[in-house]
CSV table of C-alpha atoms in Angstrom, one decimal:
chain,number,residue,atom,x,y,z
P,98,MET,CA,-28.3,-21.9,-6.7
P,99,TRP,CA,-29.8,-21.3,-10.3
P,100,PRO,CA,-26.8,-23.0,-12.7
P,101,PRO,CA,-25.5,-20.0,-15.3
P,102,VAL,CA,-27.8,-19.3,-18.7
P,103,LYS,CA,-25.4,-21.0,-21.2
P,104,SER,CA,-25.3,-19.9,-24.8
P,105,SER,CA,-28.1,-21.8,-27.4
P,106,GLY,CA,-25.4,-21.1,-30.6
P,107,MET,CA,-25.9,-17.7,-30.6
P,108,THR,CA,-22.5,-15.2,-30.7
P,109,ARG,CA,-22.6,-12.7,-27.2
P,110,ALA,CA,-22.8,-9.4,-27.2
P,111,ASP,CA,-19.7,-7.6,-26.2
P,112,ALA,CA,-19.7,-5.6,-22.8
P,113,PRO,CA,-17.1,-2.7,-24.3
P,114,VAL,CA,-15.6,-0.6,-20.8
P,115,THR,CA,-14.2,2.8,-21.3
P,116,PRO,CA,-11.1,3.9,-18.9
P,117,PRO,CA,-9.1,6.9,-19.3
P,118,VAL,CA,-6.5,7.0,-21.3
P,119,VAL,CA,-2.4,7.4,-20.0
P,120,LEU,CA,0.0,8.3,-22.3
P,121,THR,CA,3.8,7.7,-20.9
P,122,VAL,CA,6.5,9.5,-23.1
P,123,ALA,CA,9.7,7.2,-21.2
P,124,GLY,CA,11.9,5.1,-22.0
P,125,SER,CA,11.8,0.9,-21.6
P,126,ASP,CA,13.1,-0.5,-18.4
P,127,SER,CA,14.1,-4.2,-19.7
P,128,GLY,CA,14.3,-5.2,-15.9
P,129,GLY,CA,10.5,-4.6,-15.4
P,130,GLY,CA,11.2,-2.5,-12.3
P,131,ALA,CA,10.8,1.0,-14.0
P,132,GLY,CA,10.2,3.3,-17.4
P,133,ILE,CA,7.3,2.5,-19.5
P,134,GLN,CA,7.4,-0.8,-17.5
P,135,ALA,CA,5.9,0.6,-14.7
P,136,ASP,CA,4.4,3.2,-15.5
P,137,ILE,CA,1.8,0.1,-17.8
P,138,LYS,CA,1.9,-2.2,-15.3
P,139,THR,CA,0.8,1.1,-12.7
P,140,ILE,CA,-1.8,3.3,-15.1
P,141,GLU,CA,-3.7,-0.4,-15.6
P,142,ALA,CA,-3.6,-1.0,-11.4
P,143,CYS,CA,-4.8,2.2,-11.3
P,144,GLY,CA,-7.9,1.6,-13.8
P,145,GLY,CA,-6.7,3.3,-16.7
P,146,PHE,CA,-5.5,1.9,-20.3
P,147,GLY,CA,-1.7,2.7,-21.1
P,148,THR,CA,-0.4,3.6,-24.3
P,149,SER,CA,3.1,4.5,-24.9
P,150,ALA,CA,5.9,6.5,-26.9
P,151,ILE,CA,9.8,4.7,-26.1
P,152,THR,CA,12.5,6.8,-26.3
P,153,SER,CA,15.0,5.1,-25.2
P,154,VAL,CA,16.1,1.0,-25.2
P,155,THR,CA,18.3,0.2,-21.9
P,156,ALA,CA,19.7,-3.2,-21.2
P,157,GLN,CA,18.8,-3.0,-17.4
P,158,ASN,CA,17.9,-4.2,-14.7
P,159,THR,CA,18.3,-4.7,-10.6
P,160,THR,CA,22.0,-4.4,-10.1
P,161,GLY,CA,22.1,-1.4,-13.3
P,162,VAL,CA,21.8,0.0,-16.5
P,163,GLN,CA,24.1,-2.1,-18.7
P,164,GLY,CA,24.2,-0.4,-22.1
P,165,GLN,CA,21.4,2.8,-23.3
P,166,HIS,CA,19.8,3.0,-27.5
P,167,LEU,CA,18.1,6.3,-27.8
P,168,LEU,CA,15.3,5.7,-30.7
P,169,PRO,CA,15.2,8.6,-33.4
P,170,ILE,CA,13.8,11.6,-33.4
P,171,ASP,CA,11.0,10.7,-36.1
P,172,GLN,CA,10.5,7.5,-34.5
P,173,ILE,CA,9.7,9.0,-30.9
P,174,GLU,CA,7.3,11.9,-33.0
P,175,ALA,CA,5.3,8.8,-34.7
P,176,GLN,CA,4.5,7.6,-31.4
P,177,ILE,CA,3.2,10.1,-29.9
P,178,GLU,CA,1.1,10.7,-33.0
P,179,ALA,CA,0.4,7.7,-33.3
P,180,VAL,CA,-1.2,7.8,-29.6
P,181,THR,CA,-3.0,11.2,-30.0
P,182,GLY,CA,-4.6,11.0,-33.3
P,183,ASP,CA,-6.5,7.9,-32.8
P,184,PHE,CA,-6.9,7.8,-28.7
P,185,ASP,CA,-8.6,10.5,-26.7
P,186,VAL,CA,-5.7,10.8,-23.9
P,187,ALA,CA,-7.0,11.7,-20.7
P,188,ALA,CA,-3.0,12.3,-19.2
P,189,VAL,CA,0.0,12.3,-20.0
P,190,LYS,CA,3.8,11.5,-18.1
P,191,THR,CA,6.5,12.0,-18.7
P,192,GLY,CA,10.4,10.2,-17.2
P,193,MET,CA,13.2,9.2,-19.2
P,194,LEU,CA,13.5,11.1,-21.9
P,195,ALA,CA,18.1,11.3,-22.3
P,196,THR,CA,18.9,14.4,-24.1
P,197,SER,CA,17.3,18.3,-25.6
P,198,ASP,CA,16.0,17.3,-28.2
P,199,VAL,CA,13.4,14.9,-27.1
P,200,ILE,CA,12.4,17.5,-24.2
P,201,ASP,CA,12.7,19.7,-27.5
P,202,LEU,CA,10.0,17.4,-29.1
P,203,VAL,CA,7.3,17.4,-26.2
P,204,VAL,CA,7.7,20.7,-25.5
P,205,GLU,CA,6.1,20.5,-29.1
P,206,HIS,CA,3.1,18.2,-29.0
P,207,ALA,CA,2.4,19.8,-25.6
P,208,ALA,CA,-0.8,21.5,-26.1
P,209,ASP,CA,-1.5,17.8,-28.0
P,210,LEU,CA,-0.5,16.6,-23.9
P,211,PRO,CA,-3.7,17.1,-21.3
P,212,ASN,CA,-2.4,17.0,-17.6
P,213,LEU,CA,1.5,16.7,-18.5
P,214,VAL,CA,2.8,14.6,-15.0
P,215,VAL,CA,6.4,16.0,-15.7
P,216,ASP,CA,8.7,13.5,-13.7
P,217,PRO,CA,12.3,15.0,-14.4
P,218,VAL,CA,14.5,11.3,-13.9
P,219,MET,CA,18.2,12.4,-14.2
P,220,VAL,CA,19.6,9.3,-12.7
P,221,ALA,CA,18.8,5.9,-12.1
P,222,ALA,CA,18.2,4.3,-8.4
P,223,SER,CA,21.2,2.5,-9.2
P,224,GLY,CA,23.4,6.0,-9.6
P,225,ASP,CA,23.9,5.7,-13.3
P,226,ARG,CA,23.3,8.6,-15.6
P,227,LEU,CA,19.7,8.6,-17.7
P,228,LEU,CA,19.7,12.2,-18.9
P,229,ALA,CA,22.7,14.0,-21.2
P,230,ALA,CA,24.2,17.6,-19.1
P,231,GLU,CA,23.2,19.6,-21.7
P,232,ALA,CA,19.9,18.7,-21.6
P,233,GLU,CA,19.2,20.0,-18.1
P,234,ASP,CA,19.0,22.9,-19.4
P,235,ALA,CA,16.0,22.3,-21.8
P,236,TYR,CA,13.7,21.0,-18.9
P,237,GLU,CA,12.8,24.9,-18.1
P,238,ALA,CA,10.3,24.9,-21.2
P,239,LEU,CA,8.8,21.8,-20.4
P,240,ILE,CA,8.3,22.6,-16.6
P,241,ALA,CA,6.6,26.0,-17.8
P,242,GLU,CA,3.9,23.2,-19.8
P,243,ALA,CA,3.4,20.6,-16.9
P,244,ALA,CA,0.1,20.3,-14.5
P,245,VAL,CA,2.4,19.5,-12.3
P,246,VAL,CA,6.3,18.5,-12.3
P,247,THR,CA,7.4,15.9,-9.4
P,248,PRO,CA,11.8,16.2,-8.5
P,249,ASN,CA,13.8,14.6,-5.8
P,250,ALA,CA,15.5,16.8,-4.2
P,251,ASP,CA,18.6,15.8,-5.9
P,252,GLU,CA,16.2,16.9,-9.2
P,253,ALA,CA,15.2,20.0,-8.0
P,254,ALA,CA,18.4,20.9,-6.8
P,255,VAL,CA,20.0,20.6,-10.6
P,256,LEU,CA,16.1,22.4,-12.1
P,257,THR,CA,16.2,25.1,-8.7
P,258,GLY,CA,20.4,24.9,-7.8
P,259,ARG,CA,18.5,25.3,-4.5
P,260,ASP,CA,19.9,22.4,-2.3
P,261,VAL,CA,16.7,20.2,-0.8
P,262,ASP,CA,17.8,18.7,2.8
P,263,ASN,CA,14.4,19.2,4.9
P,264,PRO,CA,10.6,20.8,3.8
P,265,GLU,CA,11.4,24.4,3.9
P,266,THR,CA,14.1,24.0,1.3
P,267,ALA,CA,11.9,21.8,-0.7
P,268,GLU,CA,8.6,24.0,-0.3
P,269,ARG,CA,11.0,26.7,-1.7
P,270,ALA,CA,12.3,24.9,-4.6
P,271,GLY,CA,8.6,24.0,-4.7
P,272,ARG,CA,8.1,27.6,-5.7
P,273,ASP,CA,10.5,28.1,-8.0
P,274,LEU,CA,9.2,25.5,-9.9
P,275,VAL,CA,5.7,27.2,-9.5
P,276,GLU,CA,7.6,30.6,-11.1
P,277,MET,CA,9.3,29.1,-14.1
P,278,GLY,CA,5.8,28.4,-14.9
P,279,ALA,CA,4.3,25.0,-14.5
P,280,ASP,CA,0.5,24.8,-12.5
P,281,SER,CA,2.3,22.9,-9.5
P,282,ALA,CA,5.4,20.7,-8.1
P,283,LEU,CA,6.2,17.8,-5.9
P,284,VAL,CA,8.6,17.5,-4.4
P,285,LYS,CA,9.3,14.5,-3.2
P,286,GLY,CA,10.9,13.9,0.1
P,287,GLY,CA,12.9,10.1,0.0
P,288,HIS,CA,15.9,11.4,-1.1
P,289,VAL,CA,16.0,13.7,2.2
P,290,PRO,CA,17.5,12.2,5.5
P,291,GLY,CA,14.6,11.4,8.6
P,292,ASP,CA,12.2,8.9,10.0
P,293,ALA,CA,9.8,9.9,8.3
P,294,VAL,CA,8.8,11.1,3.6
P,295,VAL,CA,7.6,13.9,3.8
P,296,ASP,CA,6.5,15.2,0.3
P,297,THR,CA,5.3,18.7,-0.7
P,298,LEU,CA,3.0,20.4,-3.4
P,299,VAL,CA,2.7,23.8,-4.2
P,300,THR,CA,0.8,25.5,-6.2
P,301,GLU,CA,-0.1,29.4,-6.7
P,302,ASP,CA,-2.9,28.7,-3.9
P,303,GLY,CA,-0.4,27.3,-1.3
P,304,VAL,CA,1.5,24.3,0.1
P,305,THR,CA,-0.2,20.5,1.1
P,306,THR,CA,2.5,18.0,2.8
P,307,PHE,CA,2.4,14.4,2.9
P,308,ARG,CA,4.2,12.3,5.9
P,309,HIS,CA,4.5,9.1,6.1
P,310,ASP,CA,7.0,6.2,7.9
P,311,ARG,CA,9.7,5.9,6.1
P,312,ILE,CA,10.3,1.9,4.6
P,313,ASP,CA,13.8,0.7,5.4
P,314,THR,CA,15.0,-0.8,2.4
P,315,GLU,CA,16.8,-0.3,0.1
P,316,ALA,CA,14.3,-1.8,-2.8
P,317,THR,CA,12.6,2.0,-4.1
P,318,HIS,CA,13.6,1.0,-8.0
P,319,GLY,CA,10.9,1.9,-10.2
P,320,SER,CA,9.2,4.7,-7.2
P,321,GLY,CA,9.1,7.4,-9.2
P,322,CYS,CA,8.1,5.8,-12.3
P,323,THR,CA,5.2,4.8,-10.5
P,324,LEU,CA,4.3,7.9,-8.9
P,325,SER,CA,4.0,10.2,-11.5
P,326,SER,CA,1.9,7.5,-13.3
P,327,ALA,CA,0.0,6.8,-10.3
P,328,ILE,CA,-0.7,10.7,-10.6
P,329,ALA,CA,-1.2,11.1,-14.1
P,330,THR,CA,-4.1,8.0,-14.2
P,331,GLN,CA,-5.6,9.5,-11.1
P,332,LEU,CA,-6.2,13.2,-13.1
P,333,ALA,CA,-7.6,11.5,-15.4
P,334,HIS,CA,-10.2,9.7,-14.2
P,335,GLY,CA,-11.4,13.6,-12.7
P,336,ASP,CA,-9.2,13.9,-9.4
P,337,ASP,CA,-8.1,17.3,-8.6
P,338,LEU,CA,-4.6,17.9,-7.8
P,339,PRO,CA,-4.0,17.1,-3.8
P,340,THR,CA,-6.5,13.9,-3.8
P,341,ALA,CA,-4.6,12.9,-6.9
P,342,VAL,CA,-1.6,13.4,-5.3
P,343,GLY,CA,-3.1,12.1,-1.9
P,344,ASP,CA,-3.9,8.7,-3.3
P,345,SER,CA,-0.6,7.5,-6.0
P,346,ILE,CA,1.4,8.5,-2.4
P,347,ASP,CA,-0.5,6.1,-0.5
P,348,LEU,CA,-0.5,3.3,-3.1
P,349,LEU,CA,3.9,3.5,-3.4
P,350,ALA,CA,4.0,3.7,0.0
P,351,SER,CA,2.6,0.7,0.9
P,352,ALA,CA,4.5,-0.2,-3.4
P,353,VAL,CA,8.2,0.0,-1.4
P,354,ARG,CA,7.4,-1.4,1.6
P,355,TYR,CA,5.9,-4.8,0.0
P,356,ASN,CA,8.2,-4.3,-2.6
P,357,LEU,CA,9.6,-6.8,-4.5
P,358,ASP,CA,12.6,-9.1,-4.4
P,359,VAL,CA,13.5,-10.0,-7.6
P,360,GLY,CA,16.8,-10.2,-9.0
P,361,GLU,CA,20.5,-9.6,-7.5
P,362,GLY,CA,20.3,-6.7,-6.6
P,363,PRO,CA,18.2,-4.3,-4.6
P,364,GLY,CA,14.4,-5.0,-6.1
P,365,ALA,CA,11.9,-3.0,-7.7
P,366,VAL,CA,8.6,-0.9,-6.2
P,367,HIS,CA,5.0,-3.4,-6.0
P,368,HIS,CA,3.0,-1.3,-8.7
P,369,LEU,CA,0.1,-3.9,-8.1
P,370,VAL,CA,0.0,-4.2,-4.7
P,371,GLN,CA,-3.3,-2.3,-4.7
P,372,THR,CA,-4.6,-4.6,-6.5
P,373,ARG,CA,-3.7,-7.9,-5.6
P,374,ASN,CA,-5.0,-6.3,-2.4
P,375,ASP,CA,-8.2,-5.9,-3.2
P,376,ALA,CA,-8.2,-9.3,-4.9
P,377,ALA,CA,-7.9,-10.5,-2.0
P,378,ARG,CA,-10.0,-9.1,0.1
P,379,HIS,CA,-13.4,-11.2,-0.6
P,380,PRO,CA,-11.1,-14.5,0.2
P,381,THR,CA,-10.2,-12.8,3.4
P,382,SER,CA,-13.1,-12.5,4.7
P,383,GLU,CA,-14.4,-15.8,4.0
P,384,ALA,CA,-11.2,-17.1,5.8
P,385,VAL,CA,-12.6,-15.1,8.6
P,386,GLU,CA,-15.9,-16.8,8.1
P,387,ARG,CA,-14.6,-20.3,8.3
P,388,ALA,CA,-12.0,-19.4,11.2
P,389,VAL,CA,-16.4,-18.5,13.2
P,390,SER,CA,-17.5,-21.3,11.5
P,391,ALA,CA,-14.8,-23.5,13.0
P,392,LEU,CA,-15.3,-21.7,16.8
P,393,VAL,CA,-18.7,-22.2,17.1
P,394,GLU,CA,-18.8,-25.0,15.8
P,395,ALA,CA,-15.8,-26.7,19.3
P,396,ASP,CA,-18.0,-24.2,21.2
P,397,VAL,CA,-15.0,-22.1,23.0
P,398,SER,CA,-16.7,-20.8,25.5
P,399,THR,CA,-14.8,-20.6,27.7
P,400,LEU,CA,-12.3,-18.9,25.9
P,401,VAL,CA,-14.7,-16.4,24.7
P,402,PRO,CA,-14.6,-12.7,27.0
P,403,GLU,CA,-17.6,-10.7,29.1
P,404,ARG,CA,-17.1,-8.2,26.3
P,405,GLY,CA,-17.0,-11.0,23.3
P,406,MET,CA,-14.7,-12.4,21.0
P,407,THR,CA,-13.6,-10.8,17.5
P,408,VAL,CA,-11.5,-13.1,14.6
P,409,ALA,CA,-10.1,-10.8,12.8
P,410,GLY,CA,-7.9,-11.1,9.0
P,411,ALA,CA,-6.0,-9.0,7.6
P,412,THR,CA,-5.7,-8.7,4.0
P,413,PRO,CA,-1.9,-9.4,2.5
P,414,TYR,CA,-1.2,-6.1,2.2
P,415,ALA,CA,-3.3,-4.2,5.1
P,416,GLU,CA,-1.9,-0.9,5.8
P,417,THR,CA,-5.6,0.4,7.6
P,418,PRO,CA,-8.2,-1.4,9.4
P,419,ASP,CA,-10.6,-1.2,6.4
P,420,ALA,CA,-9.0,-3.7,5.4
P,421,VAL,CA,-8.9,-6.0,8.2
P,422,ALA,CA,-12.4,-8.5,8.1
P,423,ALA,CA,-14.1,-9.2,11.5
P,424,VAL,CA,-17.0,-10.5,13.1
P,425,GLU,CA,-19.6,-7.4,13.3
P,426,GLY,CA,-20.6,-7.2,17.3
P,427,ARG,CA,-18.3,-10.3,18.4
P,428,ILE,CA,-18.7,-14.0,19.0
P,429,ALA,CA,-21.0,-14.4,21.9
P,430,ARG,CA,-21.8,-16.3,24.2
P,431,THR,CA,-25.2,-18.0,24.7
P,432,MET,CA,-27.4,-18.0,27.5
P,433,ASP,CA,-28.8,-21.5,28.7
P,434,GLY,CA,-31.2,-23.6,26.2
P,435,VAL,CA,-31.3,-20.7,23.7
P,436,ARG,CA,-28.8,-22.6,21.4
P,437,PRO,CA,-29.4,-26.0,22.4
P,438,ASN,CA,-25.4,-27.7,22.4
P,439,ARG,CA,-24.1,-24.8,21.8
P,440,GLY,CA,-22.4,-22.3,24.0
P,441,VAL,CA,-21.3,-19.4,21.5
P,442,ARG,CA,-22.8,-17.6,18.7
P,443,PRO,CA,-21.8,-14.5,15.9
P,444,ASN,CA,-23.5,-11.4,16.6
P,445,ARG,CA,-23.6,-11.0,13.7
P,446,GLY,CA,-21.6,-11.0,9.9
P,447,VAL,CA,-18.1,-10.3,8.7
P,448,ARG,CA,-17.3,-6.9,7.3
P,449,PHE,CA,-14.6,-5.1,6.8
P,450,GLY,CA,-14.2,-2.2,9.3
P,451,ALA,CA,-15.9,-3.6,12.3
P,452,SER,CA,-13.1,-3.8,14.3
P,453,THR,CA,-10.8,-1.2,15.9
P,454,THR,CA,-9.2,-2.5,18.2
P,455,VAL,CA,-8.6,-6.3,17.2
P,456,ALA,CA,-7.6,-4.6,13.9
P,457,ARG,CA,-5.1,-2.4,15.4
P,458,ALA,CA,-3.5,-4.1,17.0
P,459,LEU,CA,-3.4,-7.3,14.5
P,460,LEU,CA,-1.5,-4.4,11.9
P,461,ALA,CA,0.6,-3.3,14.7
P,462,ALA,CA,1.6,-6.9,14.6
P,463,ARG,CA,2.4,-7.2,11.2
P,464,GLU,CA,4.6,-4.1,11.7
P,465,HIS,CA,6.7,-6.9,13.5
P,466,ASP,CA,5.8,-8.8,11.0
P,467,PRO,CA,3.8,-8.9,7.9
P,468,ALA,CA,3.3,-12.3,6.8
P,469,ILE,CA,0.7,-12.2,10.4
P,470,ARG,CA,-2.4,-11.6,8.4
P,471,PHE,CA,-5.0,-12.9,11.3
P,472,ALA,CA,-6.0,-12.5,15.0
P,473,VAL,CA,-8.4,-13.7,17.7
P,474,ASP,CA,-8.5,-11.9,21.1
P,475,CYS,CA,-9.5,-14.9,24.4
P,476,ARG,CA,-10.6,-14.4,27.9
P,477,LEU,CA,-7.4,-14.2,30.4
P,478,THR,CA,-7.7,-16.1,33.5
P,479,ASP,CA,-5.3,-17.7,35.0
P,480,ALA,CA,-6.2,-21.1,33.6
P,481,VAL,CA,-6.1,-19.7,30.2
P,482,GLU,CA,-1.9,-18.2,30.1
P,483,ASP,CA,-0.9,-21.4,31.3
P,484,ALA,CA,-2.6,-22.8,28.1
P,485,LEU,CA,-0.8,-20.8,26.4
P,486,ALA,CA,2.7,-22.7,27.3
P,487,SER,CA,1.1,-25.8,24.7
P,488,LEU,CA,1.6,-23.6,22.1
P,489,ASP,CA,4.0,-24.3,19.8
P,490,GLY,CA,5.3,-20.2,19.6
P,491,ARG,CA,6.4,-17.9,22.0
P,492,VAL,CA,3.6,-16.5,24.3
P,493,ALA,CA,5.5,-12.4,24.4
P,494,ALA,CA,3.1,-10.0,27.7
P,495,TYR,CA,3.0,-6.4,28.3
P,496,ASP,CA,2.0,-4.9,31.2
P,497,PRO,CA,-1.0,-2.2,30.3
P,498,GLY,CA,0.2,0.1,33.8
P,499,GLU,CA,3.5,0.8,31.7
P,500,ARG,CA,0.8,2.5,28.9
P,501,PRO,CA,2.1,6.1,27.9
P,502,ASP,CA,0.0,9.0,29.7
P,503,GLY,CA,-0.8,9.6,25.5
P,504,VAL,CA,-2.0,6.3,24.7
P,505,SER,CA,-6.1,6.0,24.9
P,506,ASP,CA,-7.9,3.4,26.4
P,507,ASP,CA,-9.3,1.9,22.6
P,508,ALA,CA,-5.3,1.7,21.8
P,509,THR,CA,-3.4,0.1,24.8
P,510,ALA,CA,-4.0,-3.3,23.0
P,511,GLN,CA,-2.9,-2.2,19.6
P,512,TRP,CA,0.4,-0.3,21.5
P,513,GLY,CA,0.8,-3.5,24.1
P,514,VAL,CA,1.5,-5.8,21.1
P,515,ASP,CA,3.9,-2.7,19.5
P,516,ARG,CA,5.9,-2.8,22.7
P,517,ALA,CA,5.4,-7.4,23.6
P,518,PHE,CA,6.7,-7.7,19.9
P,519,GLY,CA,9.7,-4.9,20.5
P,520,THR,CA,10.6,-7.0,23.8
P,521,SER,CA,9.8,-10.4,22.1
P,522,ASP,CA,12.4,-13.0,20.2
P,523,GLY,CA,10.9,-13.5,17.2
P,524,THR,CA,7.5,-14.3,16.1
P,525,PRO,CA,4.4,-14.8,19.3
P,526,VAL,CA,2.3,-17.4,18.7
P,527,ALA,CA,0.5,-14.6,21.0
P,528,VAL,CA,0.2,-11.8,23.3
P,529,VAL,CA,-1.2,-11.1,26.4
P,530,GLY,CA,-1.8,-8.2,28.6
P,531,ARG,CA,-2.6,-9.3,31.8
P,532,GLU,CA,-3.2,-6.3,34.3
P,533,GLY,CA,-6.0,-3.1,33.8
P,534,VAL,CA,-7.4,-4.4,30.6
P,535,GLY,CA,-11.1,-4.8,31.1
P,536,THR,CA,-12.7,-7.7,33.4
P,537,ASP,CA,-10.7,-10.4,33.2
P,538,GLY,CA,-7.5,-9.3,31.0
P,539,ARG,CA,-6.7,-9.6,26.8
P,540,ALA,CA,-5.4,-12.6,25.6
P,541,MET,CA,-4.4,-12.8,21.2
P,542,LEU,CA,-3.8,-15.3,19.9
P,543,LEU,CA,-2.2,-14.5,16.0
P,544,ALA,CA,-1.3,-16.5,12.9
P,545,ALA,CA,0.1,-16.1,9.0
P,546,ASP,CA,-3.4,-18.6,8.1
P,547,ALA,CA,-6.8,-18.8,9.4
P,548,ASP,CA,-6.7,-22.7,9.5
P,549,ASP,CA,-3.9,-22.1,12.3
P,550,LEU,CA,-5.3,-19.6,14.2
P,551,VAL,CA,-8.7,-22.1,15.1
P,552,SER,CA,-6.0,-24.8,15.8
P,553,GLN,CA,-4.2,-23.1,18.3
P,554,VAL,CA,-7.5,-21.0,19.8
P,555,GLU,CA,-8.5,-24.9,20.4
P,556,THR,CA,-5.4,-26.0,21.1
P,557,VAL,CA,-5.3,-23.2,24.1
P,558,HIS,CA,-10.1,-24.5,24.7
P,559,GLU,CA,-9.1,-27.8,24.7
P,560,THR,CA,-6.0,-28.0,27.0
P,561,VAL,CA,-8.8,-25.3,29.6
P,562,ARG,CA,-10.7,-28.0,29.8
P,563,ASP,CA,-9.3,-30.9,30.6
P,564,ASP,CA,-6.9,-29.4,33.2
P,565,GLY,CA,-9.9,-28.1,34.7
């Protein structure tokens, strides 16, 4: 490998980048989870350049709002004009506007505020009111200037006079907001009861719904700010509205699941969750490669199924198989004499999305314990099953014969891992499907760390070999 080229004392050429500029007009949250702070974090995480016009300063933390100070209108206006007068602003989002005077100010400047995303902040997640009662009616003029307005169910009810308690009433409220002049309305379903969260996007052309599983947590501080900021930034990048909204909802779902456990009250959403996850892709791939090399070196051929062995590793916040790195083509047993002193070899390299069966099974395990990041599927024989008892941890099992009719053969392992975890007292180190899977069953070993996974496989392999 060539060493890096070093300077000989000359100045270096700059290499500027030009991200889209996004302006947030909102209040400051001293607790860092919502408001301007959440907006800037999210805008930068989504590839934009964040600018701001602060409307109000709050003394706030995870337990609630202790104080609030509205900035003078002329100071708010000066911030807006300073940003729009210098930057090529590509999108704007509003958050806490506090009073009708501030709302009117934004309306006056609407012609200079492209891709305007209006998040009608009225009440904090803690229940503290963030909008003067007299200002509610003033929102109608701002809604008429919005590219998209993003109320939750409670805010939609205030703005339209319509109770929102299911997707149907959410759609009707969204149509009301479009009739007020908004180009589109996203009525959020987080405050609507149900196992699934259904967000409803209404435009003059139709309705699109976005559904995802509800996360069992109270740590949703900053969720509305994060979503609206993400939508604004995606629009600034040039995405069409359904794509901008859908991608932003996916980001928020991950940000809520992997929330930040900070403060004495409910934590905040994880604004940088996708950025952190993307940054972990290379280290995760390297960890899988190291595990593969170690297993090849240890010649764990006694544990390699006829179909081959898959080693897989998930990024810290993986939600889909394309965030799981695995051996492409699996690890296979070699024929005698093909590679002297070696009994197994990887068919190809490691890449993300290479596995579906093991990746989905790993993701199923992570639904129960998100700390699990690595998995390997092994041959299951009587000797291997006995050897699993040598591991330091529980071994859970499922019967593939009990698989529901709607579960395909390819999804059996995913269903089985979910089933095994649901009946296990704590996180197992291995899950076995004893009957009806492949030619010799399936044993899947699980670990939070790649080195621990290798150690577990080697322990089982040595036990099988010694007993044999």
